GROMACS .gro file of C-alpha atoms in nm:
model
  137
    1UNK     CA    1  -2.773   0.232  -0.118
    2UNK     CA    2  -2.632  -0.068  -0.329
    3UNK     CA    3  -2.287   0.005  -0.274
    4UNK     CA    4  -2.342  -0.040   0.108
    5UNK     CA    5  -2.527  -0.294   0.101
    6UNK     CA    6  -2.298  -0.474  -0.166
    7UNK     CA    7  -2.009  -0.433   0.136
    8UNK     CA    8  -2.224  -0.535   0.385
    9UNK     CA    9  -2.442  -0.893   0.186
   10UNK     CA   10  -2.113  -0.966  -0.071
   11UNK     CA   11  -2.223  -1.165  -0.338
   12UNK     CA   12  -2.087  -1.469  -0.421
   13UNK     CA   13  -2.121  -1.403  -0.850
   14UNK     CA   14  -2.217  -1.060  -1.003
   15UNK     CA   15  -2.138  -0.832  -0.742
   16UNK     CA   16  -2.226  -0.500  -1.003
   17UNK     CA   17  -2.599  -0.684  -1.030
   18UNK     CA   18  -2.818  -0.489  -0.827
   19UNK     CA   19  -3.063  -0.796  -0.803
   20UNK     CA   20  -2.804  -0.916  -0.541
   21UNK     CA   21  -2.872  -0.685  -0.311
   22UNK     CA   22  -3.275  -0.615  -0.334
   23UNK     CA   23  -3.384  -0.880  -0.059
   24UNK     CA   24  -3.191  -0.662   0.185
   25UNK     CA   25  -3.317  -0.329   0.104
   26UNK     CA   26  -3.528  -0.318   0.399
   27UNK     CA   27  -3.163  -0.381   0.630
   28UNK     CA   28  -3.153  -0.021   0.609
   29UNK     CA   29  -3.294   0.275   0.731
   30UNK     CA   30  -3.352   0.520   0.424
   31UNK     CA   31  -3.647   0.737   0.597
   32UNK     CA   32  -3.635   1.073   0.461
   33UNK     CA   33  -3.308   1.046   0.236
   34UNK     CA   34  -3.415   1.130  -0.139
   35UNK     CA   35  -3.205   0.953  -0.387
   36UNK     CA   36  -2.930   0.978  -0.538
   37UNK     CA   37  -2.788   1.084  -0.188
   38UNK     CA   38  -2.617   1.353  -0.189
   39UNK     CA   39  -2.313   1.402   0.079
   40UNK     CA   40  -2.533   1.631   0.322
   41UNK     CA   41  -2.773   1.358   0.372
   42UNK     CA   42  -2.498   1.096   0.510
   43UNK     CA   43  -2.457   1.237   0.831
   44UNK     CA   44  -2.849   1.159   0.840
   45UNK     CA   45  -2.798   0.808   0.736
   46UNK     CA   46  -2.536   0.723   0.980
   47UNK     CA   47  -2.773   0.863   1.280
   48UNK     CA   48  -3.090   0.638   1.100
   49UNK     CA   49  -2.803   0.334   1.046
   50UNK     CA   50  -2.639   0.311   1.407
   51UNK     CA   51  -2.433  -0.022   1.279
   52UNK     CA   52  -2.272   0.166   0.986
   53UNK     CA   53  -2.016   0.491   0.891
   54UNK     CA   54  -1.937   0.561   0.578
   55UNK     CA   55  -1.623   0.751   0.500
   56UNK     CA   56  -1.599   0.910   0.075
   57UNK     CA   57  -1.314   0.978  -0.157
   58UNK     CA   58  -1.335   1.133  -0.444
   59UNK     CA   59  -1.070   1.105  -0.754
   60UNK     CA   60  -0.837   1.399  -0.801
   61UNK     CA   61  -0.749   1.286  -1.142
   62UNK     CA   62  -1.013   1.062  -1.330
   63UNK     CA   63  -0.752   0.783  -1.483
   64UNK     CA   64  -0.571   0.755  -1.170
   65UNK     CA   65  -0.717   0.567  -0.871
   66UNK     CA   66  -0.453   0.612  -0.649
   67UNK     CA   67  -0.509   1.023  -0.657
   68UNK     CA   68  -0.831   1.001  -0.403
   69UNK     CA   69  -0.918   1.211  -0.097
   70UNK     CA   70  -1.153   1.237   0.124
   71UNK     CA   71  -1.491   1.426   0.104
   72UNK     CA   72  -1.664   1.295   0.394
   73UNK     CA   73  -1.544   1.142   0.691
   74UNK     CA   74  -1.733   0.959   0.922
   75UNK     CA   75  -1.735   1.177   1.315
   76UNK     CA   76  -1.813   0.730   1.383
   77UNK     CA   77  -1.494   0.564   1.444
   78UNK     CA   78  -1.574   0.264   1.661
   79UNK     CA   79  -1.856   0.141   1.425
   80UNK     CA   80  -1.971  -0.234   1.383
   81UNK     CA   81  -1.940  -0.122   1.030
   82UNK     CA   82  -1.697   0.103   0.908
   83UNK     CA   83  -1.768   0.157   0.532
   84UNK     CA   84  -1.562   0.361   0.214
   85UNK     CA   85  -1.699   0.439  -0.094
   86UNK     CA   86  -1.562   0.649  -0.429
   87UNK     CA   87  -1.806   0.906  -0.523
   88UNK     CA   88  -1.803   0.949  -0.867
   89UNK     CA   89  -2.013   1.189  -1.097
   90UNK     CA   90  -2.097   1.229  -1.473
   91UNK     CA   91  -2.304   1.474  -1.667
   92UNK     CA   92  -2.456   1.523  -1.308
   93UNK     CA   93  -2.512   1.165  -1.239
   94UNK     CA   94  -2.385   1.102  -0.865
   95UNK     CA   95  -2.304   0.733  -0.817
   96UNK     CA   96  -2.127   0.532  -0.529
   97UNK     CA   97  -1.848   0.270  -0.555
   98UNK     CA   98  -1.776   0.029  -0.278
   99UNK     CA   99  -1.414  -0.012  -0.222
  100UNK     CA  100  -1.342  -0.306  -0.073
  101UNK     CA  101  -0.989  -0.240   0.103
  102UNK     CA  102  -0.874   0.105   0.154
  103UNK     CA  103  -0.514   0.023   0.268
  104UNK     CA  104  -0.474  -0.208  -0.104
  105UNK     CA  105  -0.597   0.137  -0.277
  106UNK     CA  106  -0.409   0.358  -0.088
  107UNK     CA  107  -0.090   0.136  -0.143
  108UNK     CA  108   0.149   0.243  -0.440
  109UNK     CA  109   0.344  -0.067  -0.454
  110UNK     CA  110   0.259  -0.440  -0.367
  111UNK     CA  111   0.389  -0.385  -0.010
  112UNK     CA  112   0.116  -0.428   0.251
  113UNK     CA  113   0.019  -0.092   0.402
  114UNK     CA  114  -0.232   0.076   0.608
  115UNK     CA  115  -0.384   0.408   0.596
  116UNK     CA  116  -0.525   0.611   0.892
  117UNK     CA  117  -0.922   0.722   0.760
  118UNK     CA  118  -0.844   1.076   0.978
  119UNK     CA  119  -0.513   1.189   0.812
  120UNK     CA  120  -0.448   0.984   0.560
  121UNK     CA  121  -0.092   0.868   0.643
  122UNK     CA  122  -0.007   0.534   0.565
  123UNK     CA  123   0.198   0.281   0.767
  124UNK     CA  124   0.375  -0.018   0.658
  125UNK     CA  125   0.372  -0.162   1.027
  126UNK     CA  126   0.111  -0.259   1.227
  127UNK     CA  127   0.235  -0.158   1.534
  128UNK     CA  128   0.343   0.215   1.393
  129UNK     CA  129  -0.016   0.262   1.288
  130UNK     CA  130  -0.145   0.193   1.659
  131UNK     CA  131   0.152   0.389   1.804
  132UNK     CA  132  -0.038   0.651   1.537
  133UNK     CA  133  -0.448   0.602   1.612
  134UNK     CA  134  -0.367   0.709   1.979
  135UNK     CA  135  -0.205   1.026   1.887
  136UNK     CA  136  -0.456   1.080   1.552
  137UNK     CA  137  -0.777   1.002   1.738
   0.00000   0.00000   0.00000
């Protein structure tokens, strides 16, 4: 719940301070979702949260954060709020990540690129990746 709410109120100092974020726990709509949420239960937050989808990658190799995919996608496209997150678990601890920018992640080199959240191709032009969302959609 912090790590949406962290991309959705950014603070200004101590983002990681969960204090930051407490005065807007009530912004969302948590009915019947038992914590930590597990991936079933998002589909149910997206329907409770009509404002926000969430899309999840996971790592593929822990020291490497550019070796993520996807292991839930968002059926919301057209959102007010399109959020990603990196699910990461420990000694079966589940915890959420915000990432900021998905296209600066996905990007191997310091070239601006963007990635499409159904395939996962990425495009160094902007007008390539429209030419793309009307085909991937």
């Amino acid at each position: 719940m912090y790590s949406v709410l962290s991309l959705l109120y950014p603070a200004e100092k101590n983002s990681c301070n969960i204090s930051n974020y407490k005065n807007f726990e009530n912004k969302l709509n948590m009915e019947g979702i038992e914590f930590p949420v597990k991936l079933k239960d998002l589909q149910q937050f997206e329907n409770q949260n009509e404002n926000i989808s969430i899309n999840v990658f996971k790592l593929r190799e822990p020291d490497n954060v550019k070796s993520f995919y996807p292991v839930y996608i968002s059926k919301f496209t057209n959102r007010e709020n399109n959020l990603d997150l990196l699910y990461l678990t420990k000694d079966e601890k589940i915890r959420y990540c915000p990432i900021k920018n998905i296209n600066r992640l996905a990007c191997k080199n310091k070239n601006s690129r963007q990635i499409c959240r159904k395939c996962y191709k990425t495009f160094s032009v902007n007008k390539d990746m429209n030419k793309h969302r009307k085909i991937c959609n």
